[in-house]
Every structure is written in structure tokens, then in C-alpha cells.
mmCIF file of C-alpha atoms in Angstrom:
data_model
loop_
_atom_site.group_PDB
_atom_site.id
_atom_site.type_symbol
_atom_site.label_atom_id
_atom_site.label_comp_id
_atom_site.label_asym_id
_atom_site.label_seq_id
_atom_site.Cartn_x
_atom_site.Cartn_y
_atom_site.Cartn_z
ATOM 1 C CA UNK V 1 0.000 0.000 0.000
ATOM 2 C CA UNK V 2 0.976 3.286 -0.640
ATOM 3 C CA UNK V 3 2.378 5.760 1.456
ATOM 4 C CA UNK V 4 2.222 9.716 1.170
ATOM 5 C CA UNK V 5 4.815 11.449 3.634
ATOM 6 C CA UNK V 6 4.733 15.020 3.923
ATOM 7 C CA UNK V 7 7.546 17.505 4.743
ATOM 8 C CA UNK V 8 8.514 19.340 6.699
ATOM 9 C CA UNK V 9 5.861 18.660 9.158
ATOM 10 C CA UNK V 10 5.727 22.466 10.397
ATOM 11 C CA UNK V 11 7.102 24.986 8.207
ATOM 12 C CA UNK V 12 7.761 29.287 9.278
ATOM 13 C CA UNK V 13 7.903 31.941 7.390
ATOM 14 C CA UNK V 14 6.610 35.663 6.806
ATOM 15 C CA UNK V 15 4.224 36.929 4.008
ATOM 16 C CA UNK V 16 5.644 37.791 0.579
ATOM 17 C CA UNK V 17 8.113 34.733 0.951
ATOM 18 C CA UNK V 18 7.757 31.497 -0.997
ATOM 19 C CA UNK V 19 6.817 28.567 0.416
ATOM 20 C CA UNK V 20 7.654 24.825 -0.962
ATOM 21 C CA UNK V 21 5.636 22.460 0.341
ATOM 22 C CA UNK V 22 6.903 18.301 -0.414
ATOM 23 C CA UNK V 23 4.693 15.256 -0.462
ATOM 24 C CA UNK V 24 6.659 11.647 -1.088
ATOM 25 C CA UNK V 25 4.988 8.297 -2.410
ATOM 26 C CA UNK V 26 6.743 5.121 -1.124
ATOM 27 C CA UNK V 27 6.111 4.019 -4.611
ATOM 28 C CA UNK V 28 5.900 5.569 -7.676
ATOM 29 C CA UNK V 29 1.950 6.829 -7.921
ATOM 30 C CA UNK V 30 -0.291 8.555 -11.159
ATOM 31 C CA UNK V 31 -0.017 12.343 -11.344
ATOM 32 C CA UNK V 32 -3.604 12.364 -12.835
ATOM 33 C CA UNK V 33 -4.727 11.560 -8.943
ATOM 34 C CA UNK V 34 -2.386 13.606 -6.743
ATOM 35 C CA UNK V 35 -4.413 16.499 -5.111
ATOM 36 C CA UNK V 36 -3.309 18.894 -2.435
ATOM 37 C CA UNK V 37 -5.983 20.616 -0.122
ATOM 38 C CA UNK V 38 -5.619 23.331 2.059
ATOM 39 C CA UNK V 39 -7.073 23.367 5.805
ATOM 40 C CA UNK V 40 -8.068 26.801 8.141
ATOM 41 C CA UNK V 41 -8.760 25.905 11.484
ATOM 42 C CA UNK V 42 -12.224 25.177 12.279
ATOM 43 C CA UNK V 43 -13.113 24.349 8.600
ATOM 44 C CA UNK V 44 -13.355 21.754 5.872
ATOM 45 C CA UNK V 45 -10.259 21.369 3.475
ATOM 46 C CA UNK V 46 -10.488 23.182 0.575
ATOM 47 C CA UNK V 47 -9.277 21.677 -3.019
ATOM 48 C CA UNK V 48 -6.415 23.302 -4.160
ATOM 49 C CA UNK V 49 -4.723 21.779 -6.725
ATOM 50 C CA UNK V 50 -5.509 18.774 -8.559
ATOM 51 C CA UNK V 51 -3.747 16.009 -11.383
ATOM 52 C CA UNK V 52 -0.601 17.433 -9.647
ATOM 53 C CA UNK V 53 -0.340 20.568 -11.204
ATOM 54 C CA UNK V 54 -4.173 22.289 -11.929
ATOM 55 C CA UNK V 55 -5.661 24.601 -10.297
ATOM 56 C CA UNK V 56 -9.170 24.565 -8.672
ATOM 57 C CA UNK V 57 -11.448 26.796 -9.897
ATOM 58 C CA UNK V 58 -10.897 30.267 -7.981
ATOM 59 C CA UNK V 59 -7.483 29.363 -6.678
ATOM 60 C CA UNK V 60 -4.756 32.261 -6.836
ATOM 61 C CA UNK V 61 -2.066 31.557 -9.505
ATOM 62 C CA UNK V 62 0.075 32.250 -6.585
ATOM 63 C CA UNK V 63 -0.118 28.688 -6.031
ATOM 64 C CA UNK V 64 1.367 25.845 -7.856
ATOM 65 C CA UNK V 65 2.074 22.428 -8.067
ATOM 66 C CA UNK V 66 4.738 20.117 -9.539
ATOM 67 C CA UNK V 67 5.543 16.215 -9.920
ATOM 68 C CA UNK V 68 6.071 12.902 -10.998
ATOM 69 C CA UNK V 69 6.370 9.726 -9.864
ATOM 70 C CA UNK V 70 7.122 9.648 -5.950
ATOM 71 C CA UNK V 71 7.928 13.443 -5.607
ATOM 72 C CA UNK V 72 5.266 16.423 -5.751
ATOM 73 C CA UNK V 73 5.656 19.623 -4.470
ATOM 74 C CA UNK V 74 3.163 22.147 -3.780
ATOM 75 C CA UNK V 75 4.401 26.042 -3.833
ATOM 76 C CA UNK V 76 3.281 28.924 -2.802
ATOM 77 C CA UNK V 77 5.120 32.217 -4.819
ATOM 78 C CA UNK V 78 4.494 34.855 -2.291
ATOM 79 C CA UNK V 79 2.377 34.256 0.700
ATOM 80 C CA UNK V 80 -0.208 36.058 1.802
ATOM 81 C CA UNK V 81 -1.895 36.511 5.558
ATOM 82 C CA UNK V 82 -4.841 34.082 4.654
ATOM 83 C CA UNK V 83 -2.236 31.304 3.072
ATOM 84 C CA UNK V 84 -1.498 30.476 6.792
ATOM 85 C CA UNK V 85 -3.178 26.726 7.037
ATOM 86 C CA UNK V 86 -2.281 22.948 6.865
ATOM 87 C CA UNK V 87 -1.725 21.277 3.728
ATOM 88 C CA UNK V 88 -2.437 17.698 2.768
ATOM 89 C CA UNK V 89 -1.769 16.062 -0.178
ATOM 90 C CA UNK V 90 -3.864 12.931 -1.343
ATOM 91 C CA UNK V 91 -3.739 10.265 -3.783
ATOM 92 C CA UNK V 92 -6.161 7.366 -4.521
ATOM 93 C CA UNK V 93 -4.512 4.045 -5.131
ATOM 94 C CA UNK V 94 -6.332 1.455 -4.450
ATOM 95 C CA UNK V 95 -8.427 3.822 -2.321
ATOM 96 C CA UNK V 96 -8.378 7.554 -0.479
ATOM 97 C CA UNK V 97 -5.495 8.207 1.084
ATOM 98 C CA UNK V 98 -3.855 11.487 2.501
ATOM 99 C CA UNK V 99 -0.269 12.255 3.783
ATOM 100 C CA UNK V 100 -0.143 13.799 7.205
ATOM 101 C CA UNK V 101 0.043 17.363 6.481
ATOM 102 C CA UNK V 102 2.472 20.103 6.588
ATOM 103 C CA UNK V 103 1.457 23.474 9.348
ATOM 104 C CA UNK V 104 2.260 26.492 7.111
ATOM 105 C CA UNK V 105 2.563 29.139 10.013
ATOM 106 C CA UNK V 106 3.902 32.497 10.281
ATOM 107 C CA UNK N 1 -24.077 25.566 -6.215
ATOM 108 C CA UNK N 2 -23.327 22.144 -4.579
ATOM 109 C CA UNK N 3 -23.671 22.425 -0.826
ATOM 110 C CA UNK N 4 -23.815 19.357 1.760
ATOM 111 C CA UNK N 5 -24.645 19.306 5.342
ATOM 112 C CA UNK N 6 -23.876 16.569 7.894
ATOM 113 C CA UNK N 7 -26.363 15.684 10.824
ATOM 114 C CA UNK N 8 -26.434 13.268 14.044
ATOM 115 C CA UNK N 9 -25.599 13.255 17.534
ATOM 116 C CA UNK N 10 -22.411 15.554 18.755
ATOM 117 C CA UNK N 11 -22.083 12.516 21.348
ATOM 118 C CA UNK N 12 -22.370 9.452 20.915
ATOM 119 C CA UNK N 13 -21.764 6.583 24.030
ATOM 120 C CA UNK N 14 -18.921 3.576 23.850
ATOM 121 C CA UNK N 15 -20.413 0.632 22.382
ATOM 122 C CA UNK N 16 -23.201 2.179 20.510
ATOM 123 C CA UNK N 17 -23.485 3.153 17.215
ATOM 124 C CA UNK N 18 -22.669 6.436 15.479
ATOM 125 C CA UNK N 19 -25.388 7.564 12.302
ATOM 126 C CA UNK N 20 -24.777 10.573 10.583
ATOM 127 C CA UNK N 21 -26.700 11.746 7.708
ATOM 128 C CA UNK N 22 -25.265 14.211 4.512
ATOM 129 C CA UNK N 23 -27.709 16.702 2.924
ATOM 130 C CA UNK N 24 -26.675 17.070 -0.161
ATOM 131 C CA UNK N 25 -28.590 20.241 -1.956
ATOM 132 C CA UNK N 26 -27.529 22.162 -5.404
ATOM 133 C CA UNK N 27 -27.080 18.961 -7.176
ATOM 134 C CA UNK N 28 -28.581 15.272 -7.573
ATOM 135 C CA UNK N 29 -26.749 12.284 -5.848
ATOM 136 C CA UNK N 30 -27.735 10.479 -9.191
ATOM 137 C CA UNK N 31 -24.655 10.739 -10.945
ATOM 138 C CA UNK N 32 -22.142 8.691 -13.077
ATOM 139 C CA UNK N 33 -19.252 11.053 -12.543
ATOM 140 C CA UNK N 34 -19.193 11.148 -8.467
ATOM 141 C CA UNK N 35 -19.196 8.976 -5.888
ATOM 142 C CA UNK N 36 -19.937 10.105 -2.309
ATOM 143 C CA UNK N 37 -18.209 9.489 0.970
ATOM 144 C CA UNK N 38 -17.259 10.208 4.349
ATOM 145 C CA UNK N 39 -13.789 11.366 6.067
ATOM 146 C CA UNK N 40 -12.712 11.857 9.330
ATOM 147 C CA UNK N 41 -10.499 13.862 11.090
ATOM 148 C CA UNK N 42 -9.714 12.938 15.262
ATOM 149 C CA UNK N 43 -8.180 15.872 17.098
ATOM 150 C CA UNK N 44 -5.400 17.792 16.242
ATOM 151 C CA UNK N 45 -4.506 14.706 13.599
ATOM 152 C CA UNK N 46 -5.204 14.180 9.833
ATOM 153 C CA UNK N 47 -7.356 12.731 7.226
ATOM 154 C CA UNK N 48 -8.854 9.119 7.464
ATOM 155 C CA UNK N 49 -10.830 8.221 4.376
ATOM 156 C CA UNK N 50 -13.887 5.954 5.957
ATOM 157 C CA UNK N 51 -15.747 4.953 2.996
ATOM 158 C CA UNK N 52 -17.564 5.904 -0.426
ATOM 159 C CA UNK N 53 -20.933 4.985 -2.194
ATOM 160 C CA UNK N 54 -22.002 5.061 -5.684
ATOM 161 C CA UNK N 55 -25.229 5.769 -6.480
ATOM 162 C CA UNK N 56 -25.931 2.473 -7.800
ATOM 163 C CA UNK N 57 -25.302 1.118 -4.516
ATOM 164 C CA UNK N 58 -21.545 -0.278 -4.800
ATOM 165 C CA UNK N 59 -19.430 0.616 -1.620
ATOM 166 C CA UNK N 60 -15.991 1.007 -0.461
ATOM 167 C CA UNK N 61 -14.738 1.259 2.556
ATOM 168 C CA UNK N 62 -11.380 1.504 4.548
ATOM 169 C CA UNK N 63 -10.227 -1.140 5.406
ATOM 170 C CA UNK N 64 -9.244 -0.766 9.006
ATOM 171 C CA UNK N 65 -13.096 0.265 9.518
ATOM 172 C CA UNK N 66 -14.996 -1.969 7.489
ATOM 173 C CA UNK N 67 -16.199 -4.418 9.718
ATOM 174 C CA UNK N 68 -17.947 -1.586 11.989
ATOM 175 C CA UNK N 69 -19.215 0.899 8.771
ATOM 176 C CA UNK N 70 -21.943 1.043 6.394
ATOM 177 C CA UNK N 71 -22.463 3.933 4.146
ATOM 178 C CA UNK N 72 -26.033 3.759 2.670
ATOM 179 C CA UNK N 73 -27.295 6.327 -0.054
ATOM 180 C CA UNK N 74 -30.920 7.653 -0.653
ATOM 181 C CA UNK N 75 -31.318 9.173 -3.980
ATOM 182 C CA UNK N 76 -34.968 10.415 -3.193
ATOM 183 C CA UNK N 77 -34.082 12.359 -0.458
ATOM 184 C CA UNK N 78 -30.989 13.264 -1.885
ATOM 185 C CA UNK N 79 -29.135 11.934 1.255
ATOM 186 C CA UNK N 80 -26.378 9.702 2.111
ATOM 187 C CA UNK N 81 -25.861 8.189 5.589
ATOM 188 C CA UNK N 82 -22.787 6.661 7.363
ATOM 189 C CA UNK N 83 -23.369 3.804 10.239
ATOM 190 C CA UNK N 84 -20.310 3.216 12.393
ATOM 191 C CA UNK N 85 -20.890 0.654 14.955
ATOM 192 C CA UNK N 86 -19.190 -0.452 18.439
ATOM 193 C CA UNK N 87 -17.580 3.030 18.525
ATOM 194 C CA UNK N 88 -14.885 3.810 21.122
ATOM 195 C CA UNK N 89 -12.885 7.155 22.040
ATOM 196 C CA UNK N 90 -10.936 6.455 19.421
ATOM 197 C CA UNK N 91 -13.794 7.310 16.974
ATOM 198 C CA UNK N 92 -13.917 10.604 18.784
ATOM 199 C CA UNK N 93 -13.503 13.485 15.664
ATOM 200 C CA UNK N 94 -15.055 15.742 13.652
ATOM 201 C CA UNK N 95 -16.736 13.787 10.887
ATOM 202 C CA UNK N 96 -17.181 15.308 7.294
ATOM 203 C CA UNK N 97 -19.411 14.424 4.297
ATOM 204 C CA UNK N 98 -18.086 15.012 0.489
ATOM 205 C CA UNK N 99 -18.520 14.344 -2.945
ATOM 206 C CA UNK N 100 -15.650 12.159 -4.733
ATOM 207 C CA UNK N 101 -15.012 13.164 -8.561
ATOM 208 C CA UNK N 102 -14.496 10.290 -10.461
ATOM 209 C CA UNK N 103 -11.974 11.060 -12.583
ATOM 210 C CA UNK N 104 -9.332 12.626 -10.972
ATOM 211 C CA UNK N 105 -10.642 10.350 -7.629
ATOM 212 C CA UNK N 106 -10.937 13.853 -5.516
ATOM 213 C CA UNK N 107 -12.956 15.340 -3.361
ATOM 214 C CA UNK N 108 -14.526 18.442 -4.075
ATOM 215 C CA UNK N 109 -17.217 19.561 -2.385
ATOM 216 C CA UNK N 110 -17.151 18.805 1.766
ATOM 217 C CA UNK N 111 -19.456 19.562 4.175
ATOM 218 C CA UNK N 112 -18.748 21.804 7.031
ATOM 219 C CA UNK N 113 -18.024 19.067 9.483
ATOM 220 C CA UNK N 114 -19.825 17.686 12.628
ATOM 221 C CA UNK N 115 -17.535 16.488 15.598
ATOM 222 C CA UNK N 116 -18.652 13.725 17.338
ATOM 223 C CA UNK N 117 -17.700 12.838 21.037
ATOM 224 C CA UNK N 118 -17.234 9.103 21.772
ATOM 225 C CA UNK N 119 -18.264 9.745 25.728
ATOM 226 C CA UNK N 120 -20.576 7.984 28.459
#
């Protein structure tokens, strides 16, 4: 079974500085089903990027995301105040499964 | 625009079981391009898939939770439902309802979230 490890697990920085965000599969997994979500506190994820690399509808182009085989990354150009969140990547092989998140905080 | 809305008991006592309902309004549950399903998140922790249904009536579920869940689907009323029996504290979390695109297998519409309290 696959396995989707996230680092780092907490990550600081300021606004306006660009944040890289990893996700590793312990094998090598289809792009067309890695998705990254982001999480506010007190709220449901929200999609965020999708087939490694598309945007969600209404996402900032800000935001991007990058991959193949075991290694995707998820950045962020220049952060903003509201970027602040957990991240989780997810994949789907044979069935849901989501890496443990990385804590973007300032 | 697609909305869903999860509903049950906030607590829920050890050895009983835990039903939660999803709303689903904005959109028909009769679909061939989404499944639906429910996720979990404990705590301070991740993530945990628990299980999808089709509307057809197939089911999947997580493995390390199938033997206590059933997800069950009402296309008439637009609802889907999610039995979890024998809980314990460990079931404790905030329990979410989405829909499950079918072709890149994400989820993109989620409910607000409902915690649940595993407590006597």
C-alpha cells in the first residue's frame, strides 16, 4: 500500500516569501490523482490543486504544483496573511489516502 | 451551487453506534461522474478516508473500519448516511461528508463538518 509522507511537518515563514511544500509516495503513484488541499482551522479542506499541477477553480495563480512519480511539491510564490493553514496532499490508489500534512505558520 | 450538510448526535456513548446523515442540496446524488463518501479527522490529527458509495449502490470502505461501517445512499431524499458501529474514544472526531469526482478520484465539495464525542 501506498504511502504519502509530507515535509517538513511544520514549516515558518513571513508573508511575501515562498513557500515549498513536499509530499513523497513510497512508490511511484499517477499524477492524474495527486491532489493537495488546504485546511483553516475550524473548517473543511479546501481543493487546491488537482492532477498534480491544476488549479481549482478560484485558486490564486500564486499557487502551484509540480511532480512525478514519488515526488510532488506544492508552492506557494508569495504568501499572503490568509495562506497560513495545513496542507495535505492525497492520492487514490487502491483507495483515499492522505499524507499527514504540513502546518504552514507564520 | 453544490452544498452538503452533515447531521447526528455531537455525542455518541462507547459501544453504541454512530449515524450521521449528509444533505446534499444544489445537485442530484444520481450521478455517473461522483461517488460520495465520508472522512474523518480525530483531534489535532489528519485525514482518514472511511468509505464511499455510488449511487448504484456499490461501496468502499477503509479497510481498518470496514467491519464496523456502512455507508447507505438515498437518492430520493438526496441523502447519504454513514453507520459506524461499536464506537470507542478512538472514533472521537469531527466527521465530514463530500462528494468524490471520479476522474481525478478527488474530493470536491465537503461539508462543514460535525464532531462527534465518543463519551458515556
Amino acid at each position: 500500500e501506498v504511502v504519502l509522507t509530507q515535509s517538513p511537518g511544520t514549516l515558518t515563514l513571513s508573508p511575501g516569501e515562498r513557500a515549498t511544500l513536499s509530499c513523497r509516495a513510497s512508490q511511484p503513484v499517477k499524477s492524474n490523482y495527486l491532489t493537495w488541499y488546504q485546511q483553516k482551522p475550524g473548517q473543511a479542506p479546501r481543493l487546491l490543486i488537482f492532477g498534480a499541477s491544476i488549479r481549482a477553480t478560484g485558486i490564486p495563480d500564486r499557487f502551484s504544483g509540480s511532480g512525478s512519480g514519488t515526488d510532488f511539491t506544492l508552492t506557494i510564490s508569495r504568501l499572503e496573511p490568509e495562506d497560513f493553514a495545513v496542507y495535505y496532499c492525497q492520492h487514490y490508489q487502491p483507495s483515499p489516502l492522505f499524507g499527514q500534512g504540513t502546518r504552514l505558520e507564520i | 451551487q453544490l452544498q452538503l450538510h452533515e447531521s447526528g448526535p455531537g455525542v455518541v456513548r462507547p459501544s453504541e453506534t454512530l449515524s450521521l446523515t449528509c444533505s446534499v442540496s444544489g445537485g442530484s446524488t444520481i450521478s455517473n461522474n461522483y461517488y460520495w463518501g465520508w472522512l474523518r479527522q480525530p483531534p489535532g490529527k489528519g485525514l482518514e478516508w472511511i468509505g464511499t458509495i455510488f449511487y448504484g449502490g456499490s461501496t468502499d470502505y477503509n479497510p481498518s473500519l470496514q467491519s464496523r461501517v456502512a455507508i447507505s445512499l438515498d437518492s430520493s431524499k438526496n441523502q447519504f448516511s454513514l453507520n459506524l458501529t461499536s464506537v470507542t474514544a478512538a472514533d472521537t472526531a469531527v466527521y465530514y461528508c463530500a462528494r468524490l469526482e471520479y476522474s481525478h478520484l478527488l474530493f470536491d465539495h465537503w461539508g462543514q463538518g460535525t464532531p462527534v464525542t465518543v463519551s458515556a
